[in-house]
Short mmCIF file of C-alpha atoms in Angstrom, two decimals:
data_model
loop_
_atom_site.label_atom_id
_atom_site.label_comp_id
_atom_site.label_asym_id
_atom_site.label_seq_id
_atom_site.Cartn_x
_atom_site.Cartn_y
_atom_site.Cartn_z
CA MET J 23 23.69 20.40 -33.47
CA VAL J 24 21.95 19.97 -30.26
CA GLY J 25 22.06 22.03 -27.57
CA THR J 26 22.04 21.62 -24.10
CA ALA J 27 18.96 21.85 -21.82
CA PRO J 28 18.40 25.00 -20.08
CA HIS J 29 19.19 25.27 -16.58
CA SER J 30 15.68 26.07 -15.22
CA LEU J 31 14.54 22.33 -16.74
CA GLU J 32 16.78 20.31 -15.32
CA PRO J 33 15.70 18.31 -12.23
CA PRO J 34 15.96 19.66 -9.10
CA SER J 35 18.75 17.88 -6.68
CA LEU J 36 18.20 15.78 -3.61
CA GLY J 37 20.08 18.47 -1.73
CA LYS J 38 17.77 21.19 -3.06
CA SER J 39 14.83 19.18 -2.22
CA ILE J 40 15.78 18.47 1.16
CA VAL J 41 16.38 22.37 1.70
CA ALA J 42 12.76 22.79 0.66
CA LEU J 43 11.60 20.06 2.91
CA ARG J 44 13.34 20.78 5.96
CA LYS J 45 11.37 23.77 7.08
CA ASN J 46 8.34 21.55 7.44
CA TRP J 47 10.01 19.07 9.66
CA PRO J 48 7.35 19.40 12.37
CA TRP J 49 4.39 19.08 10.03
CA ILE J 50 5.97 15.44 8.69
CA VAL J 51 6.43 14.27 12.72
CA GLY J 52 3.01 15.55 13.35
CA PHE J 53 1.90 13.25 10.38
CA GLY J 54 3.90 10.76 11.50
CA ILE J 55 2.61 10.79 15.07
CA LEU J 56 -0.90 10.58 13.78
CA SER J 57 -0.28 8.02 11.34
CA SER J 58 1.42 5.54 14.28
CA LEU J 59 -1.37 6.49 16.66
CA PHE J 60 -4.03 5.46 14.07
CA GLY J 61 -1.98 2.09 13.78
CA VAL J 62 -1.34 1.40 17.29
CA ALA J 63 -5.22 2.31 17.74
CA ALA J 64 -6.14 -0.20 15.03
CA LEU J 65 -3.93 -2.58 16.34
CA PHE J 66 -6.08 -2.80 19.89
CA LEU J 67 -9.62 -2.05 17.90
CA PHE J 68 -8.38 -4.84 15.16
CA PHE J 69 -12.16 -5.65 14.48
CA SER J 70 -13.31 -1.96 13.47
CA ALA J 71 -10.25 -2.00 11.66
CA THR J 72 -10.78 -5.15 9.81
CA ILE J 73 -14.45 -3.63 8.94
CA VAL J 74 -12.86 -0.22 7.92
CA SER J 75 -10.46 -2.09 5.65
CA VAL J 76 -13.29 -3.92 4.31
CA TYR J 77 -14.98 -0.87 3.47
CA LEU J 78 -11.97 1.06 1.80
CA ILE J 79 -11.40 -2.47 -0.39
CA ALA J 80 -14.96 -2.39 -1.22
CA ILE J 81 -14.68 1.19 -2.41
CA PHE J 82 -12.04 1.09 -4.45
CA ILE J 83 -13.45 -1.81 -6.32
CA ILE J 84 -16.90 0.24 -6.82
CA ILE J 85 -14.41 3.01 -8.25
CA VAL J 86 -12.67 0.71 -10.49
CA GLY J 87 -15.81 -0.57 -11.50
CA GLY J 88 -17.32 2.64 -12.40
CA CYS J 89 -14.03 3.38 -14.15
CA GLU J 90 -14.49 0.19 -16.02
CA VAL J 91 -18.18 0.86 -16.93
CA ALA J 92 -17.17 4.45 -18.41
CA ALA J 93 -14.43 3.04 -20.51
CA GLY J 94 -16.85 0.48 -21.64
CA PHE J 95 -19.20 3.39 -23.06
CA GLY J 96 -16.41 5.03 -24.83
CA SER J 97 -15.52 1.99 -26.42
CA ARG J 98 -16.47 1.86 -30.23
CA SER J 99 -16.96 -1.47 -30.91
CA TRP J 100 -19.84 -3.65 -29.40
CA ASP J 101 -18.02 -6.77 -28.17
CA ARG J 102 -15.41 -4.03 -25.95
CA PHE J 103 -18.38 -2.13 -24.93
CA PHE J 104 -20.27 -5.34 -23.89
CA LEU J 105 -17.03 -6.69 -22.13
CA TRP J 106 -16.43 -3.59 -20.39
CA ILE J 107 -19.65 -2.99 -18.95
CA VAL J 108 -20.22 -6.66 -17.57
CA ALA J 109 -17.04 -6.35 -16.00
CA GLY J 110 -17.68 -3.07 -14.43
CA LEU J 111 -21.18 -4.21 -13.06
CA CYS J 112 -19.32 -7.30 -11.37
CA TYR J 113 -16.98 -5.13 -9.69
CA ILE J 114 -19.59 -2.88 -8.75
CA ALA J 115 -21.88 -5.58 -7.31
CA LEU J 116 -18.93 -7.15 -5.67
CA GLY J 117 -18.12 -3.66 -3.63
CA ALA J 118 -21.88 -3.26 -2.91
CA PHE J 119 -21.75 -6.71 -1.51
CA ALA J 120 -18.63 -5.80 0.46
CA LEU J 121 -19.96 -2.90 2.21
CA ALA J 122 -23.61 -4.70 3.08
CA GLN J 123 -22.08 -7.65 4.24
CA PRO J 124 -18.51 -6.63 5.83
CA LEU J 125 -17.80 -9.93 8.14
CA ILE J 126 -18.52 -12.25 4.87
CA ALA J 127 -16.28 -9.86 2.77
CA ALA J 128 -13.69 -9.83 5.22
CA ALA J 129 -13.39 -13.79 5.42
CA PHE J 130 -13.40 -13.77 1.83
CA PHE J 131 -10.58 -11.05 1.51
CA THR J 132 -8.85 -13.12 3.97
CA LEU J 133 -8.73 -16.19 2.16
CA LEU J 134 -7.69 -14.33 -0.69
CA LEU J 135 -4.52 -12.80 0.89
CA GLY J 136 -3.53 -16.12 2.61
CA THR J 137 -3.87 -17.74 -0.85
CA GLY J 138 -1.89 -14.77 -2.44
CA MET J 139 0.99 -14.80 0.13
CA ILE J 140 1.55 -18.25 -0.68
CA VAL J 141 1.71 -18.06 -4.37
CA THR J 142 3.52 -14.77 -4.00
CA GLY J 143 6.22 -16.54 -1.90
CA LEU J 144 6.45 -19.71 -4.22
CA ILE J 145 7.20 -17.37 -7.20
CA ARG J 146 9.53 -15.43 -5.43
CA LEU J 147 11.57 -18.58 -4.08
CA TYR J 148 11.88 -19.91 -7.77
CA LEU J 149 12.87 -16.65 -8.91
CA GLY J 150 15.46 -16.13 -6.02
CA LEU J 151 16.87 -19.63 -6.74
CA GLN J 152 18.50 -18.25 -9.93
CA PHE J 153 19.91 -15.45 -8.18
CA ASP J 154 23.94 -15.64 -7.36
CA ASP J 155 25.19 -16.49 -3.97
CA GLY J 156 25.10 -12.71 -2.85
CA ILE J 157 21.60 -12.09 -2.68
CA ARG J 158 19.64 -15.76 -2.93
CA GLY J 159 19.90 -16.39 0.97
CA PRO J 160 17.87 -12.69 1.76
CA VAL J 161 15.26 -13.51 -0.99
CA VAL J 162 15.01 -16.84 -0.44
CA LEU J 163 14.48 -16.46 3.67
CA ALA J 164 11.86 -13.71 2.62
CA SER J 165 10.10 -15.67 0.20
CA ILE J 166 9.68 -18.73 2.86
CA VAL J 167 8.40 -15.91 5.40
CA THR J 168 5.63 -14.86 2.95
CA SER J 169 4.55 -18.07 2.02
CA LEU J 170 4.54 -19.42 5.64
CA ALA J 171 2.72 -16.26 6.48
CA GLY J 172 -0.03 -17.05 4.09
CA PHE J 173 0.01 -20.41 4.94
CA LEU J 174 -0.83 -19.85 8.71
CA ILE J 175 -3.44 -17.15 7.47
CA LEU J 176 -5.13 -20.33 5.67
CA ILE J 177 -4.88 -22.41 8.67
CA GLY J 178 -6.69 -20.29 10.90
CA TRP J 179 -9.39 -19.43 8.27
CA PRO J 180 -12.08 -18.34 8.68
CA ASN J 181 -12.03 -18.03 12.11
CA ASN J 182 -8.89 -15.10 12.06
CA SER J 183 -11.04 -12.86 9.23
CA ILE J 184 -12.40 -10.95 11.72
CA PHE J 185 -8.76 -9.86 13.08
CA ILE J 186 -6.35 -10.30 10.34
CA LEU J 187 -7.17 -7.28 8.16
CA GLY J 188 -7.16 -4.86 10.91
CA ILE J 189 -3.75 -6.00 12.21
CA LEU J 190 -2.16 -5.86 8.82
CA LEU J 191 -3.98 -2.16 8.81
CA GLY J 192 -2.61 -1.37 12.00
CA LEU J 193 0.78 -2.68 11.15
CA ASP J 194 0.86 -0.57 8.28
CA LEU J 195 -0.21 2.33 9.62
CA LEU J 196 2.55 1.79 12.56
CA VAL J 197 5.49 1.13 10.03
CA TRP J 198 4.41 3.90 7.57
CA GLY J 199 4.24 6.44 10.76
CA VAL J 200 7.42 5.56 12.30
CA GLY J 201 8.89 5.85 9.10
CA TRP J 202 7.95 9.33 8.70
CA ILE J 203 8.57 10.42 11.93
CA ALA J 204 12.48 9.39 11.17
CA PHE J 205 12.43 11.00 8.40
CA GLY J 206 11.42 14.45 10.15
CA LEU J 207 13.41 14.02 12.81
CA ARG J 208 16.73 13.66 10.34
CA LEU J 209 15.31 17.02 8.62
CA ARG J 210 15.23 18.53 11.58
CA GLN J 211 18.63 17.56 12.45
CA ILE J 212 19.61 19.16 8.96
CA HIS J 213 17.21 22.48 9.64
CA PHE J 214 19.25 23.17 12.79
CA LEU J 215 22.88 22.00 12.11
CA ALA J 216 22.68 24.13 8.58
CA GLY J 217 20.67 27.05 9.73
CA THR J 218 17.43 28.01 8.20
CA ASP J 219 19.41 29.88 5.60
CA GLY J 220 22.19 27.55 4.84
CA GLU J 221 22.44 25.18 1.73
CA VAL J 222 22.47 21.68 1.55
CA ASP J 223 24.95 20.32 -0.78
#
């Protein structure tokens, strides 16, 4: 006979999670405002934001390369050891080059971004055409918009490489921040309606 799991092992409900978070609504709103301000700053200082984006990508690439080198040293076969080491060193070299030449790297990343958006949009378009009528339209429309955005990026390349990444970073931070602000204000409303010791079902 299989017994039921103890109550303490049950996952917390959404209501209990909201109760735990609602007292921290000022911090959540503050984080959202800060993120939004950074987003607005990135949109105005798009060149600097592009350089920052390149540096962040480069650092992530170097970290991934270092992990691959470490994985290569942990491999027990020479073939895997060699391939992991070579791949990791290539990543580290690419990241180091991006740090040393951020403008060239920005052009390269922008080219990859535009190409990737076109390919992604076409794949989503193909998959969207397989869906039922109820959801086919929005998926197809989103796919066309993605491919069109990638096409416009490639048309303006490489002249647009000095601001595309910065603008995308700014928009991402702004949207992310607005989302956190809305979430925090919703928690504030729940906090004052239910009271500090109230329960949320």
